[in-house]
Short mmCIF file of C-alpha atoms and ligand atoms in Angstrom, two decimals:
data_model
loop_
_atom_site.label_atom_id
_atom_site.label_comp_id
_atom_site.label_asym_id
_atom_site.label_seq_id
_atom_site.Cartn_x
_atom_site.Cartn_y
_atom_site.Cartn_z
CA MET A 289 -22.11 27.25 64.15
CA GLY A 290 -25.19 26.08 62.09
CA GLY A 291 -27.65 29.05 62.78
CA PRO A 292 -30.05 29.46 65.58
CA GLU A 293 -32.67 26.79 64.39
CA LEU A 294 -30.12 24.11 64.13
CA GLU A 295 -28.58 24.90 67.48
CA ARG A 296 -32.10 24.92 69.06
CA LEU A 297 -32.81 21.58 67.61
CA ILE A 298 -29.45 20.16 68.79
CA ALA A 299 -30.14 21.41 72.33
CA LEU A 300 -33.61 20.03 72.45
CA LEU A 301 -32.25 16.55 71.13
CA ALA A 302 -29.41 16.59 73.68
CA LYS A 303 -32.09 16.48 76.43
CA LEU A 304 -33.28 13.10 75.34
CA PRO A 305 -32.09 10.15 77.43
CA GLY A 306 -29.00 8.46 75.92
CA LEU A 307 -27.95 11.45 73.72
CA GLY A 308 -25.59 14.27 74.63
CA PRO A 309 -24.61 17.19 72.71
CA ARG A 310 -22.32 15.17 70.53
CA SER A 311 -24.72 12.54 69.40
CA ALA A 312 -27.57 15.18 69.06
CA ARG A 313 -25.31 16.84 66.73
CA ARG A 314 -24.65 14.02 64.68
CA ALA A 315 -28.36 13.22 64.77
CA VAL A 316 -29.13 16.58 63.54
CA LEU A 317 -26.65 16.36 60.60
CA HIS A 318 -28.08 12.90 59.66
CA LEU A 319 -31.61 14.41 59.62
CA MET A 320 -30.57 17.24 57.23
CA LYS A 321 -29.00 14.72 54.86
CA ARG A 322 -32.07 12.78 54.76
CA ARG A 323 -34.86 15.39 54.73
CA GLU A 324 -37.63 13.57 52.79
CA ALA A 325 -36.99 10.01 53.97
CA LEU A 326 -36.33 11.08 57.70
CA LEU A 327 -36.61 14.64 58.68
CA GLU A 328 -40.15 15.24 57.29
CA PRO A 329 -41.86 12.05 58.45
CA LEU A 330 -40.18 12.54 61.82
CA ALA A 331 -41.53 16.03 62.32
CA ALA A 332 -44.90 14.99 61.22
CA ALA A 333 -44.90 11.93 63.67
CA LEU A 334 -43.85 14.11 66.56
CA ALA A 335 -46.55 16.68 65.74
CA GLU A 336 -49.14 14.02 65.46
CA ALA A 337 -48.02 12.25 68.69
CA GLY A 338 -47.90 15.55 70.53
CA LYS A 339 -51.54 16.22 69.51
CA ARG A 340 -53.02 12.79 69.94
CA ILE A 341 -51.29 10.83 72.52
CA ARG A 342 -52.82 10.98 76.01
CA THR A 343 -52.24 9.27 79.39
CA CYS A 344 -54.94 6.69 80.09
CA SER A 345 -57.11 7.84 83.01
CA VAL A 346 -57.61 4.33 83.96
CA CYS A 347 -54.20 2.64 84.03
CA GLY A 348 -51.69 5.44 83.09
CA ASN A 349 -50.67 3.99 79.81
CA LEU A 350 -49.98 6.07 76.60
CA ASP A 351 -52.37 5.92 73.71
CA SER A 352 -54.41 7.90 71.32
CA THR A 353 -57.66 6.81 73.17
CA ASP A 354 -58.68 7.18 76.62
CA PRO A 355 -59.24 4.54 78.22
CA CYS A 356 -56.42 3.01 76.23
CA THR A 357 -56.66 -0.04 74.00
CA LEU A 358 -55.57 -2.36 76.69
CA CYS A 359 -58.21 -1.05 79.18
CA ARG A 360 -60.85 -1.30 76.57
CA ASP A 361 -59.91 -4.93 75.47
CA GLU A 362 -62.70 -7.18 76.70
CA ARG A 363 -60.45 -10.19 76.37
CA ARG A 364 -58.25 -9.09 79.11
CA ASP A 365 -59.10 -10.28 82.73
CA PRO A 366 -60.23 -7.14 84.73
CA ALA A 367 -59.71 -9.30 88.00
CA VAL A 368 -55.81 -9.20 87.69
CA LEU A 369 -53.93 -5.89 87.85
CA CYS A 370 -50.21 -5.75 87.20
CA VAL A 371 -48.56 -2.59 88.82
CA VAL A 372 -45.39 -1.18 87.07
CA GLU A 373 -43.43 1.89 87.75
CA GLU A 374 -43.43 3.32 84.25
CA VAL A 375 -45.09 2.83 80.81
CA ALA A 376 -41.73 1.52 79.59
CA ASP A 377 -42.33 -1.46 82.12
CA LEU A 378 -45.80 -1.95 80.80
CA TRP A 379 -44.58 -2.21 77.35
CA ALA A 380 -41.80 -4.60 78.45
CA MET A 381 -44.54 -6.80 79.97
CA GLU A 382 -46.55 -6.58 76.78
CA ARG A 383 -43.51 -7.46 74.50
CA ALA A 384 -43.12 -10.63 76.68
CA GLY A 385 -46.72 -11.39 75.86
CA VAL A 386 -47.38 -13.45 79.03
CA PHE A 387 -49.68 -11.24 80.87
CA ARG A 388 -53.48 -11.08 80.08
CA GLY A 389 -54.87 -8.96 82.84
CA ARG A 390 -54.99 -5.16 83.09
CA TYR A 391 -52.24 -2.67 84.25
CA HIS A 392 -51.71 0.19 86.61
CA VAL A 393 -48.79 2.48 85.95
CA LEU A 394 -47.61 4.46 89.03
CA GLY A 395 -45.42 6.96 87.32
CA GLY A 396 -42.29 6.15 89.34
CA SER A 397 -41.39 4.74 92.85
CA LEU A 398 -41.36 6.05 96.32
CA SER A 399 -38.13 7.80 97.26
CA ALA A 400 -37.65 9.67 100.40
CA LEU A 401 -34.38 11.06 99.13
CA ASP A 402 -36.07 12.71 95.91
CA GLY A 403 -39.16 13.56 97.97
CA VAL A 404 -41.63 11.36 96.13
CA GLY A 405 -44.41 10.36 98.41
CA PRO A 406 -47.44 8.14 97.55
CA GLU A 407 -49.52 11.20 96.66
CA ASP A 408 -46.96 11.95 93.94
CA LEU A 409 -47.59 8.47 92.31
CA ALA A 410 -50.93 6.89 91.16
CA ILE A 411 -51.09 5.03 94.48
CA PRO A 412 -54.42 6.46 95.70
CA ARG A 413 -55.98 5.72 92.46
CA LEU A 414 -54.50 2.13 92.59
CA VAL A 415 -55.97 1.70 96.14
CA ALA A 416 -59.36 2.75 94.85
CA ARG A 417 -59.17 0.66 91.83
CA ALA A 418 -58.21 -2.41 94.00
CA ARG A 419 -61.39 -1.58 96.16
CA GLU A 420 -63.85 -1.58 93.46
CA GLY A 421 -64.76 -5.08 93.96
CA GLN A 422 -63.92 -6.38 90.38
CA VAL A 423 -60.14 -6.94 91.19
CA ARG A 424 -59.05 -10.27 92.85
CA GLU A 425 -55.15 -9.93 92.60
CA VAL A 426 -52.81 -7.29 92.40
CA ILE A 427 -49.32 -8.05 90.99
CA LEU A 428 -46.68 -5.80 92.24
CA ALA A 429 -44.32 -5.74 89.26
CA THR A 430 -42.10 -2.63 90.57
CA ASN A 431 -38.38 -2.96 89.90
CA ALA A 432 -36.04 -5.00 91.99
CA THR A 433 -34.30 -1.67 93.10
CA VAL A 434 -34.38 -0.52 96.81
CA GLU A 435 -37.03 2.17 95.68
CA GLY A 436 -39.13 -0.56 93.87
CA GLN A 437 -39.23 -2.86 96.88
CA THR A 438 -40.10 0.09 99.18
CA THR A 439 -42.90 1.09 96.96
CA ALA A 440 -44.12 -2.82 96.65
CA HIS A 441 -44.29 -2.96 100.37
CA TYR A 442 -45.93 0.22 100.91
CA ILE A 443 -48.79 -0.88 98.49
CA ALA A 444 -49.11 -4.33 100.04
CA GLU A 445 -49.68 -2.51 103.36
CA ARG A 446 -52.27 -0.25 101.90
CA LEU A 447 -54.02 -3.15 100.27
CA ALA A 448 -53.87 -5.44 103.34
CA ASP A 449 -57.60 -4.92 104.13
CA ALA A 450 -58.74 -4.47 100.56
CA GLY A 451 -59.74 -8.21 100.04
CA VAL A 452 -57.36 -8.75 97.18
CA ALA A 453 -54.40 -11.17 96.84
CA VAL A 454 -51.22 -9.24 96.57
CA THR A 455 -48.39 -10.94 94.83
CA ARG A 456 -44.83 -9.99 93.68
CA LEU A 457 -42.73 -11.01 90.76
CA ALA A 458 -40.30 -13.40 92.15
CA HIS A 459 -37.32 -15.40 90.52
CA GLY A 460 -35.48 -14.21 87.65
CA VAL A 461 -35.58 -10.39 88.57
CA PRO A 462 -31.88 -9.60 89.59
CA ILE A 463 -31.45 -7.30 92.48
CA GLY A 464 -31.25 -3.83 91.16
CA GLY A 465 -32.64 -4.83 87.97
CA GLU A 466 -35.12 -2.65 85.88
CA LEU A 467 -38.02 -4.58 84.16
CA GLU A 468 -37.51 -2.57 80.95
CA TYR A 469 -34.17 -4.35 80.36
CA LEU A 470 -35.12 -7.87 81.17
CA ASP A 471 -35.28 -10.47 78.29
CA ASP A 472 -38.82 -11.79 77.62
CA GLY A 473 -38.11 -15.21 79.05
CA THR A 474 -36.75 -13.91 82.36
CA LEU A 475 -39.92 -11.72 82.65
CA ALA A 476 -42.12 -14.59 81.87
CA ALA A 477 -40.47 -16.74 84.56
CA ALA A 478 -40.68 -13.81 86.92
CA LEU A 479 -44.51 -13.56 86.34
CA ARG A 480 -45.22 -17.27 86.45
CA SER A 481 -43.46 -17.53 89.77
CA ARG A 482 -44.86 -14.63 91.45
CA ARG A 483 -45.49 -15.26 95.30
CA ALA A 484 -47.91 -13.84 97.90
CA LEU A 485 -46.49 -10.68 99.52
ZN1 ZN B 545 -55.39 2.12 80.20
#
């Protein structure tokens, strides 16, 4: 319809979460209408991000430096680790602005159905990190889904003899709820009322 370049762009955009072929088409038309204001800055930002953004080798966050800004922040308490499934969850915690410790991003949750085991996630690295001696508490902030709960229990078992307190987000996280979609207040309450696991 619009030449191979446009079709390719539409096909790529349609792979983004929340976008289908129809909205991808609309987005592309919108970009073409606003070349200078949108298309060119977007292309430059994508190229820049692709070149510079790395996964933090310590916590799994995304940043242009490794270790990331959060890991290098001396004001953050290295004794408390908050374990989340995805970077989006870490960002949700940061948006809520209630946590002043460090993070550990797992990269997903355990799922026998999808064949995701501990070695596929950053669990071995978490266990090693928890045993380094600096860590006193590990807060398991995985989603309140079946997979998230399973993952939390598995990690708690692995950390049973690590000499650290293992806690879990408590009230406020609805069953089946994903951290990313919680409002800041709910997330703050859940963190405050965390309990031993
Ligand atoms: Zn980091």
